[in-house]
Coordinates of C-alpha atoms and ligand atoms in Angstrom, one line a residue:
M22 CA -29.8 -4.6 31.1
L23 CA -32.9 -6.4 29.9
K24 CA -35.5 -3.7 30.7
L25 CA -39.1 -4.4 32.0
T26 CA -40.6 -2.6 29.0
R27 CA -39.5 -0.3 26.2
P28 CA -41.8 1.9 24.1
R29 CA -41.8 0.8 20.4
I30 CA -41.6 3.9 18.2
Q31 CA -41.7 3.7 14.5
E32 CA -40.0 6.0 12.0
D33 CA -43.3 7.2 10.5
A34 CA -44.3 8.4 13.9
I35 CA -41.0 10.3 14.3
T36 CA -41.5 12.0 10.9
K37 CA -45.1 12.9 11.8
V38 CA -44.1 14.4 15.2
V39 CA -41.3 16.4 13.6
E40 CA -43.8 17.8 10.9
I41 CA -46.0 19.0 13.7
L42 CA -43.1 20.6 15.6
R43 CA -42.2 22.4 12.3
S44 CA -45.8 23.5 11.7
G45 CA -46.0 25.3 15.1
N46 CA -49.6 24.1 15.6
F47 CA -49.3 22.2 18.8
V48 CA -52.8 22.2 20.4
Q49 CA -56.4 21.9 19.4
G50 CA -55.8 20.8 15.8
H51 CA -57.1 17.8 13.9
N52 CA -54.7 15.2 15.1
V53 CA -56.3 14.8 18.6
R54 CA -59.7 14.3 17.0
A55 CA -58.3 11.8 14.4
F56 CA -56.7 9.8 17.3
E57 CA -60.0 9.8 19.2
E58 CA -61.8 8.6 16.1
A59 CA -59.3 5.8 15.6
L60 CA -59.8 4.8 19.3
E61 CA -63.7 5.0 18.9
E62 CA -63.4 2.5 16.1
Y63 CA -60.9 0.2 17.8
L64 CA -62.9 0.0 21.0
S65 CA -66.4 0.2 19.3
V66 CA -67.6 3.1 21.5
R67 CA -69.5 6.3 20.7
H68 CA -67.1 8.7 22.3
A69 CA -63.4 8.8 23.0
V70 CA -62.0 11.9 24.8
A71 CA -58.2 12.2 24.8
C72 CA -56.5 13.9 27.7
A73 CA -53.2 14.5 29.4
S74 CA -52.7 11.2 31.4
G75 CA -54.5 8.2 32.8
T76 CA -54.7 10.0 36.1
A77 CA -56.4 13.0 34.4
A78 CA -58.8 10.6 32.7
L79 CA -59.8 9.1 36.1
H80 CA -60.1 12.6 37.6
L81 CA -62.3 13.8 34.7
A82 CA -64.5 10.7 34.8
L83 CA -65.1 11.2 38.5
L84 CA -65.9 14.9 38.0
A85 CA -68.2 14.1 35.0
A86 CA -70.0 11.5 37.2
D87 CA -70.5 14.3 39.7
I88 CA -68.5 12.5 42.5
H89 CA -67.8 15.0 45.2
E90 CA -67.2 15.6 48.9
G91 CA -69.3 13.4 51.1
D92 CA -69.3 10.5 48.5
E93 CA -67.6 7.2 48.9
V94 CA -66.0 5.4 45.9
I95 CA -65.2 1.7 46.0
C96 CA -61.7 0.8 44.7
P97 CA -59.7 -2.3 44.7
A98 CA -57.0 -2.3 47.4
F99 CA -54.3 -3.4 44.9
T100 CA -53.7 -1.0 42.0
F101 CA -51.4 1.8 41.0
P102 CA -52.2 4.5 43.5
A103 CA -53.5 7.0 40.8
T104 CA -56.8 5.1 41.0
A105 CA -57.4 6.0 44.6
N106 CA -55.6 9.4 44.4
A107 CA -58.1 10.5 41.7
V108 CA -61.0 9.7 44.1
E109 CA -59.3 11.8 46.9
R110 CA -58.7 14.7 44.4
A111 CA -62.4 14.6 43.4
G112 CA -63.0 15.3 47.1
A113 CA -64.6 11.9 47.9
D114 CA -63.5 9.1 50.2
T115 CA -61.8 5.9 49.0
V116 CA -63.3 2.7 50.2
L117 CA -61.0 -0.2 49.6
V118 CA -62.1 -3.7 48.7
D119 CA -59.7 -6.6 48.6
I120 CA -58.6 -8.4 45.4
T121 CA -58.5 -12.1 44.5
L122 CA -55.0 -13.6 44.1
N123 CA -56.4 -15.4 41.1
D124 CA -56.7 -12.4 38.7
F125 CA -55.3 -9.6 41.0
C126 CA -58.6 -7.7 40.4
I127 CA -61.4 -6.7 42.8
D128 CA -63.0 -9.6 44.7
V129 CA -66.6 -9.3 43.6
S130 CA -67.9 -11.2 46.6
E131 CA -66.4 -8.5 48.9
I132 CA -68.0 -5.5 47.2
E133 CA -71.5 -5.5 48.7
K134 CA -70.5 -5.3 52.3
S135 CA -68.6 -2.1 51.6
V136 CA -71.6 -0.3 50.0
T137 CA -73.3 2.4 52.1
E138 CA -75.8 5.1 51.4
K139 CA -72.8 7.4 50.5
T140 CA -71.4 5.1 47.8
G141 CA -71.3 7.1 44.6
A142 CA -69.5 4.7 42.2
I143 CA -67.4 1.5 41.9
I144 CA -64.1 1.8 40.2
V145 CA -63.0 -1.5 38.7
V146 CA -59.3 -1.9 37.7
H147 CA -58.3 -4.4 35.0
E148 CA -54.9 -5.0 36.5
F149 CA -51.9 -5.9 34.4
G150 CA -54.0 -6.1 31.3
Q151 CA -56.2 -8.9 32.7
S152 CA -59.9 -8.2 32.8
A153 CA -61.8 -8.2 36.1
E154 CA -65.0 -10.2 36.4
I155 CA -66.9 -7.4 34.7
D156 CA -70.2 -9.2 34.0
K157 CA -70.6 -10.1 37.7
I158 CA -69.6 -6.6 38.8
L159 CA -72.1 -4.9 36.4
A160 CA -74.9 -7.2 37.6
L161 CA -74.1 -6.4 41.2
A162 CA -73.8 -2.6 40.5
D163 CA -77.1 -2.7 38.7
S164 CA -78.8 -4.4 41.6
L165 CA -77.4 -1.8 43.9
G166 CA -78.2 1.2 41.6
L167 CA -74.5 2.1 41.3
E168 CA -72.4 3.2 38.3
V169 CA -69.2 1.5 37.3
I170 CA -66.1 3.4 36.2
E171 CA -63.4 1.2 34.6
D172 CA -59.7 1.9 35.2
A173 CA -58.5 0.2 32.1
A174 CA -55.2 2.1 32.2
C175 CA -53.2 -1.1 31.6
A176 CA -55.8 -2.8 29.6
L177 CA -56.2 -1.3 26.1
G178 CA -57.0 -4.3 23.9
T179 CA -57.9 -6.6 26.8
E180 CA -61.2 -8.5 26.2
Y181 CA -63.9 -10.1 28.2
N182 CA -66.4 -12.3 26.3
G183 CA -65.0 -10.9 23.1
L184 CA -65.7 -7.2 24.1
K185 CA -63.1 -4.6 25.0
A186 CA -62.3 -3.8 28.6
G187 CA -63.1 -0.2 29.4
T188 CA -66.3 -0.2 27.3
F189 CA -68.6 -1.9 29.8
G190 CA -69.2 0.7 32.5
L191 CA -70.5 4.2 32.5
M192 CA -67.0 5.4 31.5
G193 CA -63.7 3.7 30.9
C194 CA -60.2 5.3 31.5
F195 CA -57.0 4.5 29.7
S196 CA -53.3 5.6 30.0
F197 CA -50.7 6.1 27.3
H198 CA -47.8 6.2 29.6
P199 CA -44.7 4.6 28.1
R200 CA -45.3 1.4 30.2
K201 CA -48.7 0.9 28.7
A202 CA -49.9 -1.0 25.6
I203 CA -49.4 2.1 23.4
T204 CA -47.8 5.4 24.4
T205 CA -48.0 9.1 23.6
G206 CA -45.3 10.0 26.2
E207 CA -47.9 11.0 28.7
G208 CA -51.5 10.7 27.7
G209 CA -54.9 9.3 28.6
L210 CA -58.4 8.6 27.4
I211 CA -62.0 8.4 28.6
V212 CA -64.6 6.5 26.6
T213 CA -68.3 6.5 27.0
D214 CA -71.5 5.7 25.0
D215 CA -73.3 8.6 26.8
D216 CA -73.6 11.7 24.6
D217 CA -74.1 14.2 27.5
L218 CA -71.2 12.8 29.5
A219 CA -68.9 13.0 26.5
C220 CA -69.9 16.7 26.1
K221 CA -69.2 17.3 29.8
L222 CA -65.8 15.5 29.6
R223 CA -64.8 17.6 26.6
A224 CA -65.7 20.8 28.4
L225 CA -64.0 19.8 31.7
R226 CA -60.7 18.9 30.0
N227 CA -60.7 22.3 28.3
H228 CA -61.2 24.9 31.1
G229 CA -65.0 24.2 31.3
I230 CA -65.5 25.8 27.9
S231 CA -68.6 24.9 25.9
L232 CA -68.8 26.0 22.3
E233 CA -72.4 25.1 21.6
D234 CA -74.2 27.2 19.0
G235 CA -70.9 28.9 18.1
H236 CA -71.2 30.8 21.4
Q237 CA -68.4 30.4 24.0
D238 CA -69.4 29.9 27.6
F239 CA -67.7 28.5 30.7
L240 CA -70.1 25.9 32.0
Y241 CA -67.8 24.4 34.7
A242 CA -64.7 25.3 36.7
G243 CA -62.7 23.1 34.3
L244 CA -59.1 22.0 34.0
N245 CA -56.6 22.0 31.2
Y246 CA -56.1 18.3 30.7
R247 CA -55.8 18.4 26.9
M248 CA -53.5 16.2 24.8
T249 CA -51.1 17.9 22.4
E250 CA -51.1 17.5 18.6
F251 CA -47.8 15.7 18.5
Q252 CA -48.8 13.3 21.2
A253 CA -51.9 12.4 19.2
A254 CA -49.9 12.0 16.0
L255 CA -47.7 9.5 17.9
G256 CA -50.8 7.8 19.3
I257 CA -52.2 7.3 15.8
S258 CA -49.1 5.5 14.7
Q259 CA -49.0 3.5 18.0
L260 CA -52.6 2.3 17.6
A261 CA -51.9 1.0 14.1
M262 CA -49.5 -1.6 15.6
I263 CA -51.3 -2.4 18.9
E264 CA -52.6 -5.9 17.8
D265 CA -49.1 -6.9 16.6
S266 CA -47.6 -5.8 20.0
I267 CA -50.4 -7.7 21.9
V268 CA -49.8 -10.9 19.9
T269 CA -46.1 -10.7 20.7
K270 CA -46.7 -10.3 24.4
I271 CA -49.3 -13.2 24.5
R272 CA -46.7 -15.4 22.8
Q273 CA -44.0 -14.4 25.2
A274 CA -46.3 -15.0 28.2
E275 CA -47.0 -18.5 26.8
R276 CA -43.2 -19.0 26.6
Y277 CA -42.8 -17.9 30.3
D278 CA -45.7 -20.1 31.4
K279 CA -44.2 -23.2 29.8
A280 CA -40.7 -22.5 31.1
L281 CA -42.0 -21.9 34.7
I282 CA -44.6 -24.6 34.9
A283 CA -42.5 -26.9 37.0
T284 CA -41.5 -24.3 39.5
D285 CA -43.8 -24.8 42.5
V286 CA -42.8 -21.7 44.5
I287 CA -44.2 -19.3 42.0
R288 CA -47.7 -18.8 40.5
T289 CA -47.8 -17.7 36.9
P290 CA -50.7 -15.4 35.6
P291 CA -54.0 -17.1 35.3
L292 CA -55.6 -18.1 32.0
F293 CA -59.4 -17.8 31.4
N294 CA -61.3 -19.1 28.4
N295 CA -63.5 -16.0 28.1
R296 CA -60.9 -13.3 28.7
R297 CA -58.0 -12.1 26.6
A298 CA -55.2 -10.8 28.7
T299 CA -52.8 -8.4 27.0
Y300 CA -49.9 -8.7 29.5
Q301 CA -49.2 -5.0 30.1
T302 CA -47.3 -6.7 32.9
Y303 CA -46.3 -10.4 33.2
H304 CA -46.9 -10.7 36.9
I305 CA -46.1 -13.7 39.0
L306 CA -46.6 -14.4 42.7
V307 CA -43.7 -15.8 44.6
D308 CA -44.1 -18.0 47.7
D309 CA -43.9 -16.4 51.2
I310 CA -40.6 -18.3 51.9
I311 CA -38.9 -16.2 49.2
D312 CA -37.7 -12.7 49.8
R313 CA -39.1 -10.9 46.8
N314 CA -37.0 -7.8 47.3
K315 CA -33.8 -9.9 47.4
L316 CA -35.0 -11.6 44.2
I317 CA -35.3 -8.2 42.5
A318 CA -31.8 -7.3 43.6
S319 CA -30.4 -10.7 42.4
F320 CA -32.1 -10.2 39.0
K321 CA -30.6 -6.8 38.7
A322 CA -27.1 -8.2 39.4
A323 CA -27.8 -10.7 36.5
G324 CA -28.7 -7.7 34.2
I325 CA -32.4 -8.2 34.3
E326 CA -34.8 -5.4 35.4
T327 CA -37.8 -6.7 37.5
N328 CA -40.1 -4.8 39.9
L329 CA -43.1 -5.1 42.1
G330 CA -46.3 -5.1 40.1
A331 CA -48.6 -2.6 41.9
Q332 CA -49.2 -1.2 45.4
A333 CA -51.5 -2.2 48.3
I334 CA -53.2 1.1 48.9
N335 CA -53.9 0.1 52.5
C336 CA -50.1 0.0 53.1
L337 CA -49.4 3.6 51.8
T338 CA -48.8 6.4 54.3
Y339 CA -51.6 8.8 53.1
Y340 CA -54.3 6.1 53.2
R341 CA -53.0 4.6 56.5
H342 CA -53.1 8.0 58.1
K343 CA -56.5 9.1 56.7
Y344 CA -58.4 5.9 57.1
G345 CA -56.4 3.9 59.7
Y346 CA -56.0 1.1 57.1
D347 CA -53.4 -1.6 57.9
P348 CA -51.8 -4.5 56.1
D349 CA -54.0 -7.2 57.7
G350 CA -57.3 -5.6 56.6
F351 CA -56.7 -6.5 53.0
P352 CA -54.6 -9.7 53.1
N353 CA -54.6 -10.5 49.3
A354 CA -53.6 -6.9 48.3
T355 CA -50.9 -6.9 50.9
K356 CA -49.6 -10.3 49.8
A357 CA -49.6 -9.2 46.1
Y358 CA -47.7 -6.0 47.1
Q359 CA -45.1 -8.0 49.0
Q360 CA -44.8 -11.1 46.9
G361 CA -45.7 -10.0 43.4
L362 CA -43.0 -9.7 40.7
A363 CA -43.2 -8.2 37.2
L364 CA -40.9 -9.8 34.6
P365 CA -39.8 -8.1 31.4
I366 CA -42.1 -8.4 28.4
G367 CA -42.5 -6.8 25.0
N368 CA -41.2 -6.3 21.6
H369 CA -37.7 -5.2 22.8
L370 CA -37.1 -8.9 23.9
K371 CA -36.2 -11.9 21.8
D372 CA -37.3 -15.5 22.5
E373 CA -33.9 -16.2 23.9
D374 CA -34.2 -13.2 26.3
I375 CA -37.4 -14.7 27.7
D376 CA -35.7 -18.1 28.1
F377 CA -32.7 -16.5 29.8
I378 CA -35.0 -14.6 32.2
A379 CA -37.0 -17.8 33.0
E380 CA -33.7 -19.8 33.5
T381 CA -32.3 -17.1 35.7
L382 CA -35.5 -17.1 37.9
I383 CA -35.4 -20.9 38.3
K384 CA -31.7 -20.7 39.2
L385 CA -32.2 -17.8 41.7
L386 CA -35.1 -19.6 43.4
K387 CA -32.9 -22.7 43.9
N388 CA -30.4 -20.6 45.8
I389 CA -32.8 -18.9 48.1
Ligands
PLP410 C1 -50.7 3.7 34.8 C2 -51.9 3.6 35.6 C3 -52.6 4.8 36.0 C4 -52.1 6.2 35.7 O1 -51.9 6.5 34.4 P1 -50.9 7.7 34.1 O2 -51.1 7.9 32.6 O3 -49.5 7.3 34.5 O4 -51.4 8.9 34.8 C5 -53.8 4.6 36.6 N1 -54.3 3.4 37.0 C6 -53.7 2.3 36.7 C7 -54.3 1.0 37.0 C8 -52.5 2.3 36.0 O5 -51.8 1.2 35.7

């Protein structure tokens, strides 16, 4: 089976993790801070706060921004549901905004009409490792007096105008799940340039403990969202090869683009001069005349794992029940949910695998 993704784990990382397991020092040692420092340098940010998952990162960011019951938070309607779930768990209400089918990110022109006096923040998702139109979003948020939180869970290394996604807003959140650019098994990160927010994030992830002036106090009803030492050691090794992994994926994406260019019933991922996509997912949109689910089943029969790319939040039971959302309210999100297809990409694949997957797709589309 050609898998969608496969984590790339090097021998030095395995040795490091085993050393930590032998040492017995699993939490709150120097590896987590060393991983954070490496990420601060890679992303050119003042503060990187490692945590238990991308979902934990989003939850912590919303708590640190003081988002609470009675607030509304704007989210793109097409994303992995953790984005909206974090808003709900912070006690706020999720206000969905449709995406564009061009970049699968929030439609900037649709944001303003969803803003009310209750709006507490805008969450921007850099979907599939493609940056949203972050400059326009920041300008709009600024004019409305709103803060932007970036869900860059799939976008570590992604760039907009030469700057890293996740570093534009008040805070940026990342995931180190095995399907993301680098992995620590489970893991996440919040970045910010704000010193006070960084302090608050560090306290909130660690039971609300503040250690200032050598004196321990509990400033918040915090959580335990810490990362372990062996996860951080794995992360340090992963981060050292991220650029190599990104370059491989960009090359594979170009190979797919070329092989699929003549196929008029699919749309390949967009290319923008001022954005560097990192292809966490190589996501295509197939024409309405094609049954996407049947295509996934046919791929599977051919030994190729494919899947839908992300969910339309408006189509999910919890959100339909709570808000009365329906598929028609967010046509682009619903279409991407129904007609989007993720193809395998990553270091586990050779050029001939990419060619085989592209040829299989072309063959399958002819028979539908
Ligand atoms: C993966 C992902 C998350 C959740 O990250 P976890 O580490 O799995 O909790 C959140 N948002 C987006 C856009 C994601 O792709």
